[in-house]
Amino acid sequence: MKLLDCPLIGRRPISEFDYVGEVRKPPVDCDTATWAAFVFNRQGAPSVLRERWYHRPTGYWFILDRDTLTDEVKAIVDAREVRYDIPA
Amino acid sequence: MTYRLDQQPLEWIDRGRTVTFRFEGKSLSGFAGDSISSALMASGHSLLGRSFKYHRPRGALTLANHDVNALFQSADATNIRGDVEPLTEGIELHACNVNGSLENDRDRFIGLFARFMPVGFYYKVFHRPKKLFPFWERKIREKAGLGRVNTDWTEQRTPKRYDYCELLVVGAGASGMQAALTAAEAGADVVLVDENPHIGGSLDYQLANEPAATGVRAALKDKVRNHANIRLFEQHYAAGWYTDHYIPLVGPKGITKLRAEGMICATGVMEQTAVFRNNDLPGVMMASAAQRLISRYAVSPGHRAVVLCANDEGYRAALDLMEAGIELAAVVDLESTPQRGSWAQQVTDKGVPVYRGCGIYAAQGSRHLQSVQVAAFNGKDCDPSELTAIDCDLLLMSVGWAPASQLLYQAKGKLGYDDTLQQILPRELPAGIHACGRVNGAFTLEQRLADGKRAARAALAELRGEFHAESQTLHRDRQAHSHPWPIVSHPAGKNFVDMDEDLQLKDLVNAAKEGFDNIELIKRFSTIGMGPSQGKHSNMNGIRILAAIRGQSIDKTGSTTARPMFHPVPVSALAGRRFRPERRTPMQEWHEAHGARMMEAGHWQRPEYYGQPEEREQAILREAQAVRSRLGLIDVSTLGKIEVLGPDAARLLDAVYTMKMSTIRQGMTRYALLVEDSGVIIDDGIAARLGEDRFYVSATTSHAAATFRILSQTVMDLGLDVRLVNLTDSLAAMNLAGPLSRELLKTLTDVDLSEESFPYLGIREGTMCGAKVRLIRVGFVGELGYEIHAPAHKAMEIWHTLMRAGARYNIRPFGVEAQRILRLEKGHVIVGQDTDGLTNPFEANMPWAIPLKSKPWFTGKPSLVVLKERCQRRLTGFMLPQGYSGERIKECHLVIKDGDIAGRVTSIAYSPALGRYIGLAMLDLPLANEAKTLHVRVDSGSLVAMSPCKTPFYDADGKRQTADLTEVA
């Protein structure tokens, strides 16, 4: 089983984590095609992805820049960097 | 025991303990410590098995589990690998792949038809004519496959262990023991694993008679056994390498899943066959096999021997034979001007004839080797014009090695062919992976020990983040121990490359000619390396042959990666118990004590109904009727319960749920529907407002964790000032439902339950049984009712109190099944039952829950804007005629219109309130709007008619929520 470093409590087995996928911002006031692409398409090519992880035992959310080819974690990203607003 | 030698200094057998066993009906005996093969050979049985395809006689080849010539069947097990399986008292063995007996296998003549069975013939022959294929399939299945599985097996559970170490060393030969010791002495926590029952590796057979090894061996073994930092796993093999150094160690008593920080592969090398005619005859074996047989088991491999060699190790084996009293007829060296060391000199000094620049053209004999034909060998082939016949019953092959690099490949190490050593060697190894000893090209004892120390230092430096400069090539030998082409052609063939599958040289040549001349293709077409031994004794020759055919280098030709497992692992070692958490509500014991039949709901167990299974239907109906007419109580503790606190609490709920939550008045609740970006329904519950910035939301049992996750992710995404508390476990909940619920509850709580101060859909906080509780007037089952949310530790007391006080109203506990009927009568949807992974709220008939105009945004809104105009299905109520007694309609039965599928039944139940069957069906539009009659196809295939109708089926105007008041009035 793989291991992953939880930024809060260190190295843990991967089964303790939920992988939520790439960090994405919903497009606002866009055409239907753009919206459909957001809903249904995901980046699948090997690359450095900014992705969201959830460590269930601690309830801790974090964001990683991870190379999906080598499994190498490049950076822990501050959640403030990926915040977005929704129409109010 | 004619073949048993005098005591050998390092032998594994215990001569004081005789073990008796039966083989092919004959009574035999060996010693404790014998393998099945060694015991048979000690008794004079050189014929150990029959080959897979041609049923040729086969004997010991590697004695190291690198071949499967010797496969046996016992009463309990099949495909027992005799070369390594310890002999046990009283075991009854038969050869595996025989038709009749091993001696007189009725299929032994198949070889005569070999020319009609060229490589790949299975793929070509049996497809036409098509109607004959079932016949051929049956025939092939009879012939193919090995042992027979005893289907009357007894279940065996083996424990799974978990372990951790800093450094795993695989292989306890000279370099492995040295590496483990060096690392342990530097303070590392080391696990040393070896597949053999005793540590020592080739020190104990190849160098058994080598004086220089004696002191080293004793010192290394003693220190390794006694070092506090080394844990020894004998008789365990590292079955594979998985990411982050997760390595299953498989032993006779099960599996240990080991996590290491780093790994040193001291896995050594696997001796490879020489390819010449009849190289599979019993009596022809690897030099290392003979050395194992003599040193470990004190069994003589034969009486008169010839050694075919292309390296120093062959001469060492020749000396060992003589030491064991076996007559050495000749040594045949493939090279004409070899640079051989002192062992070769000793052989020459003893007057043994050495044929230089010669090879074996063919071996001869019917069931056992009788003689060999020696001919000049020019590095490419033998010259058959002049053959020298030498009588012998033993031929040792010592022509080269393949690295046991399976784990290195699995760890994504890069390996390449080394022209000096004529061996594939590690080039670049990934982080945490090291190799030493012969797998890394260190062959002499000095080189192996030095390389073990180097690898240990390198691994430790890496673990501690220090710099380490020694090159991994430092201690490699400077001369070859493998011949680049130990292969001799013969017009009559039978020169086997892979013994598992009876693959001859011409099979590979033909496969390449047919165009399968890529390493991956030739493997699959010819099946080289795909037999049970996975190419351990054959892959290197396969690569050499393909490289020669293509006229390209070994590197260019490439090699295939051996996948886990290294040896076959019994399923019992891998299979685990179902191991998952079970959650219990505070009332679970009460339910069980009161006859509840439990059902699984996510991680929870919930009462399905209370009563005997044979009275299931009546029990469920009585429970439903109790709620409708008097009082029922259901445990709903499994609901997700989440407290949402903070100035942005309303903003959060507005963003996540479809309906507007910021406008809920304090003390009131609202239906909470959760959809995802695509507009598909994923959860529902209620949201209650307890204060200006304080909400309490519920979620369905199975989606509670995910709903909490979605809420917490949104808090982070939007940077909201909200605190979430998951109260799912700390609060229990129960629903007191029925027209008499208010009357009962008002005597038990300080909350004012009057209609004016606590209306339908209200929420109030108060006390019950001295505990702080929240009361919520909910309508799921369609009667006046109160959900009571209370601290888990007080919940049982409250439950008891309600049951006791409710006794005078004939209160009845009810389960999930009755609740399903009750909610169905109200037309309420269960997410996941009436909806699926594609259902949106319009299809679920809930447009009222989607305020597209008044809300600027919520998750999934842009999708729902589109979907509203493109609604293709709709959930519709239906009912069957009163008194229907035809075939039963079940959930998921299809609605058929004009022969086509037009929908499916999502819920159906007998409604006690209506006295007929009612249900919900997801119907295609416009059928859902237009149909007067629906036809459902039941299990037998016939169609049942039913009528669509509006929901709710029961109490459409919601008067039952105040049923107690109207009755009083």
PDB file of N, CA, C and O in Angstrom, chain B residues 843-884:
ATOM      1  N   GLU B 843     -36.592  14.999 -12.696  1.00  0.00           N
ATOM      2  CA  GLU B 843     -37.020  13.621 -12.926  1.00  0.00           C
ATOM      3  C   GLU B 843     -37.612  13.017 -11.658  1.00  0.00           C
ATOM      4  O   GLU B 843     -38.497  12.177 -11.716  1.00  0.00           O
ATOM      5  N   ALA B 844     -37.075  13.435 -10.511  1.00  0.00           N
ATOM      6  CA  ALA B 844     -37.579  12.905  -9.247  1.00  0.00           C
ATOM      7  C   ALA B 844     -38.843  13.634  -8.809  1.00  0.00           C
ATOM      8  O   ALA B 844     -39.298  13.465  -7.674  1.00  0.00           O
ATOM      9  N   ASN B 845     -39.375  14.452  -9.720  1.00  0.00           N
ATOM     10  CA  ASN B 845     -40.634  15.130  -9.453  1.00  0.00           C
ATOM     11  C   ASN B 845     -40.522  16.152  -8.306  1.00  0.00           C
ATOM     12  O   ASN B 845     -41.444  16.326  -7.531  1.00  0.00           O
ATOM     13  N   MET B 846     -39.382  16.806  -8.224  1.00  0.00           N
ATOM     14  CA  MET B 846     -39.188  17.773  -7.157  1.00  0.00           C
ATOM     15  C   MET B 846     -38.808  19.151  -7.692  1.00  0.00           C
ATOM     16  O   MET B 846     -37.869  19.770  -7.191  1.00  0.00           O
ATOM     17  N   PRO B 847     -39.504  19.653  -8.703  1.00  0.00           N
ATOM     18  CA  PRO B 847     -39.147  20.996  -9.216  1.00  0.00           C
ATOM     19  C   PRO B 847     -39.287  22.062  -8.138  1.00  0.00           C
ATOM     20  O   PRO B 847     -38.584  23.070  -8.176  1.00  0.00           O
ATOM     21  N   TRP B 848     -40.177  21.807  -7.159  1.00  0.00           N
ATOM     22  CA  TRP B 848     -40.377  22.771  -6.087  1.00  0.00           C
ATOM     23  C   TRP B 848     -39.121  22.975  -5.227  1.00  0.00           C
ATOM     24  O   TRP B 848     -39.001  23.952  -4.509  1.00  0.00           O
ATOM     25  N   ALA B 849     -38.171  22.012  -5.327  1.00  0.00           N
ATOM     26  CA  ALA B 849     -36.954  22.121  -4.510  1.00  0.00           C
ATOM     27  C   ALA B 849     -35.823  22.820  -5.253  1.00  0.00           C
ATOM     28  O   ALA B 849     -34.718  22.924  -4.749  1.00  0.00           O
ATOM     29  N   ILE B 850     -36.136  23.317  -6.480  1.00  0.00           N
ATOM     30  CA  ILE B 850     -35.086  23.914  -7.313  1.00  0.00           C
ATOM     31  C   ILE B 850     -35.433  25.363  -7.640  1.00  0.00           C
ATOM     32  O   ILE B 850     -36.035  25.646  -8.686  1.00  0.00           O
ATOM     33  N   PRO B 851     -35.068  26.293  -6.810  1.00  0.00           N
ATOM     34  CA  PRO B 851     -35.405  27.700  -7.049  1.00  0.00           C
ATOM     35  C   PRO B 851     -34.434  28.355  -8.026  1.00  0.00           C
ATOM     36  O   PRO B 851     -33.544  29.106  -7.618  1.00  0.00           O
ATOM     37  N   LEU B 852     -34.604  28.041  -9.308  1.00  0.00           N
ATOM     38  CA  LEU B 852     -33.663  28.559 -10.303  1.00  0.00           C
ATOM     39  C   LEU B 852     -33.716  30.084 -10.399  1.00  0.00           C
ATOM     40  O   LEU B 852     -32.722  30.726 -10.703  1.00  0.00           O
ATOM     41  N   LYS B 853     -34.892  30.667 -10.150  1.00  0.00           N
ATOM     42  CA  LYS B 853     -35.023  32.117 -10.329  1.00  0.00           C
ATOM     43  C   LYS B 853     -34.511  32.879  -9.120  1.00  0.00           C
ATOM     44  O   LYS B 853     -33.783  33.859  -9.256  1.00  0.00           O
ATOM     45  N   SER B 854     -34.856  32.412  -7.933  1.00  0.00           N
ATOM     46  CA  SER B 854     -34.567  33.234  -6.762  1.00  0.00           C
ATOM     47  C   SER B 854     -33.154  33.052  -6.224  1.00  0.00           C
ATOM     48  O   SER B 854     -32.694  33.828  -5.411  1.00  0.00           O
ATOM     49  N   LYS B 855     -32.455  31.998  -6.660  1.00  0.00           N
ATOM     50  CA  LYS B 855     -31.097  31.827  -6.147  1.00  0.00           C
ATOM     51  C   LYS B 855     -30.078  32.039  -7.263  1.00  0.00           C
ATOM     52  O   LYS B 855     -30.140  31.360  -8.296  1.00  0.00           O
ATOM     53  N   PRO B 856     -29.119  32.936  -7.071  1.00  0.00           N
ATOM     54  CA  PRO B 856     -28.134  33.193  -8.122  1.00  0.00           C
ATOM     55  C   PRO B 856     -27.180  32.009  -8.318  1.00  0.00           C
ATOM     56  O   PRO B 856     -26.646  31.810  -9.407  1.00  0.00           O
ATOM     57  N   TRP B 857     -26.974  31.216  -7.290  1.00  0.00           N
ATOM     58  CA  TRP B 857     -25.999  30.124  -7.428  1.00  0.00           C
ATOM     59  C   TRP B 857     -26.261  29.052  -6.389  1.00  0.00           C
ATOM     60  O   TRP B 857     -26.646  29.345  -5.252  1.00  0.00           O
ATOM     61  N   PHE B 858     -26.109  27.838  -6.765  1.00  0.00           N
ATOM     62  CA  PHE B 858     -25.859  26.720  -5.850  1.00  0.00           C
ATOM     63  C   PHE B 858     -25.187  25.637  -6.673  1.00  0.00           C
ATOM     64  O   PHE B 858     -25.247  25.646  -7.902  1.00  0.00           O
ATOM     65  N   THR B 859     -24.538  24.719  -5.999  1.00  0.00           N
ATOM     66  CA  THR B 859     -23.827  23.662  -6.722  1.00  0.00           C
ATOM     67  C   THR B 859     -24.798  22.942  -7.650  1.00  0.00           C
ATOM     68  O   THR B 859     -25.854  22.490  -7.216  1.00  0.00           O
ATOM     69  N   GLY B 860     -24.436  22.848  -8.898  1.00  0.00           N
ATOM     70  CA  GLY B 860     -25.270  22.126  -9.852  1.00  0.00           C
ATOM     71  C   GLY B 860     -26.292  22.986 -10.561  1.00  0.00           C
ATOM     72  O   GLY B 860     -26.954  22.511 -11.479  1.00  0.00           O
ATOM     73  N   LYS B 861     -26.445  24.249 -10.166  1.00  0.00           N
ATOM     74  CA  LYS B 861     -27.500  25.068 -10.772  1.00  0.00           C
ATOM     75  C   LYS B 861     -27.356  25.205 -12.292  1.00  0.00           C
ATOM     76  O   LYS B 861     -28.352  25.026 -13.009  1.00  0.00           O
ATOM     77  N   PRO B 862     -26.147  25.524 -12.815  1.00  0.00           N
ATOM     78  CA  PRO B 862     -26.072  25.665 -14.278  1.00  0.00           C
ATOM     79  C   PRO B 862     -26.521  24.400 -15.012  1.00  0.00           C
ATOM     80  O   PRO B 862     -27.136  24.485 -16.075  1.00  0.00           O
ATOM     81  N   SER B 863     -26.233  23.227 -14.438  1.00  0.00           N
ATOM     82  CA  SER B 863     -26.698  21.988 -15.083  1.00  0.00           C
ATOM     83  C   SER B 863     -28.216  21.883 -15.030  1.00  0.00           C
ATOM     84  O   SER B 863     -28.860  21.484 -16.012  1.00  0.00           O
ATOM     85  N   LEU B 864     -28.804  22.255 -13.897  1.00  0.00           N
ATOM     86  CA  LEU B 864     -30.255  22.115 -13.749  1.00  0.00           C
ATOM     87  C   LEU B 864     -31.008  23.084 -14.646  1.00  0.00           C
ATOM     88  O   LEU B 864     -32.104  22.783 -15.116  1.00  0.00           O
ATOM     89  N   VAL B 865     -30.405  24.259 -14.913  1.00  0.00           N
ATOM     90  CA  VAL B 865     -31.029  25.194 -15.848  1.00  0.00           C
ATOM     91  C   VAL B 865     -31.220  24.514 -17.199  1.00  0.00           C
ATOM     92  O   VAL B 865     -32.265  24.625 -17.837  1.00  0.00           O
ATOM     93  N   VAL B 866     -30.178  23.778 -17.609  1.00  0.00           N
ATOM     94  CA  VAL B 866     -30.253  23.076 -18.885  1.00  0.00           C
ATOM     95  C   VAL B 866     -31.221  21.897 -18.788  1.00  0.00           C
ATOM     96  O   VAL B 866     -32.063  21.668 -19.664  1.00  0.00           O
ATOM     97  N   LEU B 867     -31.102  21.124 -17.692  1.00  0.00           N
ATOM     98  CA  LEU B 867     -31.865  19.879 -17.573  1.00  0.00           C
ATOM     99  C   LEU B 867     -33.359  20.127 -17.445  1.00  0.00           C
ATOM    100  O   LEU B 867     -34.165  19.282 -17.814  1.00  0.00           O
ATOM    101  N   LYS B 868     -33.719  21.283 -16.903  1.00  0.00           N
ATOM    102  CA  LYS B 868     -35.142  21.560 -16.724  1.00  0.00           C
ATOM    103  C   LYS B 868     -35.888  21.481 -18.047  1.00  0.00           C
ATOM    104  O   LYS B 868     -37.008  20.974 -18.119  1.00  0.00           O
ATOM    105  N   GLU B 869     -35.228  21.943 -19.089  1.00  0.00           N
ATOM    106  CA  GLU B 869     -35.862  21.952 -20.412  1.00  0.00           C
ATOM    107  C   GLU B 869     -35.715  20.607 -21.114  1.00  0.00           C
ATOM    108  O   GLU B 869     -36.281  20.401 -22.167  1.00  0.00           O
ATOM    109  N   ARG B 870     -34.886  19.745 -20.578  1.00  0.00           N
ATOM    110  CA  ARG B 870     -34.623  18.493 -21.298  1.00  0.00           C
ATOM    111  C   ARG B 870     -34.962  17.280 -20.443  1.00  0.00           C
ATOM    112  O   ARG B 870     -34.304  16.254 -20.539  1.00  0.00           O
ATOM    113  N   CYS B 871     -35.958  17.412 -19.618  1.00  0.00           N
ATOM    114  CA  CYS B 871     -36.343  16.318 -18.744  1.00  0.00           C
ATOM    115  C   CYS B 871     -36.816  15.135 -19.585  1.00  0.00           C
ATOM    116  O   CYS B 871     -37.663  15.288 -20.467  1.00  0.00           O
ATOM    117  N   GLN B 872     -36.242  13.970 -19.373  1.00  0.00           N
ATOM    118  CA  GLN B 872     -36.567  12.817 -20.212  1.00  0.00           C
ATOM    119  C   GLN B 872     -37.335  11.731 -19.483  1.00  0.00           C
ATOM    120  O   GLN B 872     -37.863  10.824 -20.105  1.00  0.00           O
ATOM    121  N   ARG B 873     -37.326  11.796 -18.177  1.00  0.00           N
ATOM    122  CA  ARG B 873     -38.002  10.750 -17.401  1.00  0.00           C
ATOM    123  C   ARG B 873     -38.706  11.429 -16.233  1.00  0.00           C
ATOM    124  O   ARG B 873     -38.363  12.552 -15.871  1.00  0.00           O
ATOM    125  N   ARG B 874     -39.634  10.738 -15.657  1.00  0.00           N
ATOM    126  CA  ARG B 874     -40.221  11.304 -14.447  1.00  0.00           C
ATOM    127  C   ARG B 874     -40.696  10.196 -13.529  1.00  0.00           C
ATOM    128  O   ARG B 874     -41.250   9.188 -13.984  1.00  0.00           O
ATOM    129  N   LEU B 875     -40.451  10.404 -12.260  1.00  0.00           N
ATOM    130  CA  LEU B 875     -40.901   9.450 -11.250  1.00  0.00           C
ATOM    131  C   LEU B 875     -42.411   9.605 -11.105  1.00  0.00           C
ATOM    132  O   LEU B 875     -42.910  10.710 -10.888  1.00  0.00           O
ATOM    133  N   THR B 876     -43.107   8.489 -11.232  1.00  0.00           N
ATOM    134  CA  THR B 876     -44.564   8.532 -11.250  1.00  0.00           C
ATOM    135  C   THR B 876     -45.120   7.486 -10.284  1.00  0.00           C
ATOM    136  O   THR B 876     -44.562   6.397 -10.189  1.00  0.00           O
ATOM    137  N   GLY B 877     -46.201   7.841  -9.621  1.00  0.00           N
ATOM    138  CA  GLY B 877     -46.861   6.869  -8.746  1.00  0.00           C
ATOM    139  C   GLY B 877     -47.714   5.905  -9.564  1.00  0.00           C
ATOM    140  O   GLY B 877     -48.151   6.220 -10.662  1.00  0.00           O
ATOM    141  N   PHE B 878     -47.886   4.701  -9.045  1.00  0.00           N
ATOM    142  CA  PHE B 878     -48.811   3.765  -9.681  1.00  0.00           C
ATOM    143  C   PHE B 878     -49.466   2.915  -8.608  1.00  0.00           C
ATOM    144  O   PHE B 878     -48.992   2.849  -7.475  1.00  0.00           O
ATOM    145  N   MET B 879     -50.565   2.303  -8.956  1.00  0.00           N
ATOM    146  CA  MET B 879     -51.178   1.356  -8.031  1.00  0.00           C
ATOM    147  C   MET B 879     -51.759   0.166  -8.789  1.00  0.00           C
ATOM    148  O   MET B 879     -52.031   0.247  -9.991  1.00  0.00           O
ATOM    149  N   LEU B 880     -51.893  -0.931  -8.058  1.00  0.00           N
ATOM    150  CA  LEU B 880     -52.492  -2.132  -8.625  1.00  0.00           C
ATOM    151  C   LEU B 880     -53.935  -2.203  -8.147  1.00  0.00           C
ATOM    152  O   LEU B 880     -54.288  -1.605  -7.128  1.00  0.00           O
ATOM    153  N   PRO B 881     -54.754  -2.921  -8.875  1.00  0.00           N
ATOM    154  CA  PRO B 881     -56.158  -3.023  -8.466  1.00  0.00           C
ATOM    155  C   PRO B 881     -56.258  -3.624  -7.051  1.00  0.00           C
ATOM    156  O   PRO B 881     -55.427  -4.453  -6.664  1.00  0.00           O
ATOM    157  N   GLN B 882     -57.288  -3.201  -6.342  1.00  0.00           N
ATOM    158  CA  GLN B 882     -57.528  -3.761  -5.010  1.00  0.00           C
ATOM    159  C   GLN B 882     -57.691  -5.274  -5.129  1.00  0.00           C
ATOM    160  O   GLN B 882     -58.304  -5.760  -6.075  1.00  0.00           O
ATOM    161  N   GLY B 883     -57.111  -5.996  -4.184  1.00  0.00           N
ATOM    162  CA  GLY B 883     -57.244  -7.448  -4.199  1.00  0.00           C
ATOM    163  C   GLY B 883     -56.362  -8.146  -5.201  1.00  0.00           C
ATOM    164  O   GLY B 883     -56.534  -9.334  -5.460  1.00  0.00           O
ATOM    165  N   TYR B 884     -55.396  -7.426  -5.795  1.00  0.00           N
ATOM    166  CA  TYR B 884     -54.499  -8.045  -6.764  1.00  0.00           C
ATOM    167  C   TYR B 884     -53.788  -9.221  -6.126  1.00  0.00           C
ATOM    168  O   TYR B 884     -53.219  -9.106  -5.033  1.00  0.00           O
TER     169      TYR B 884
END
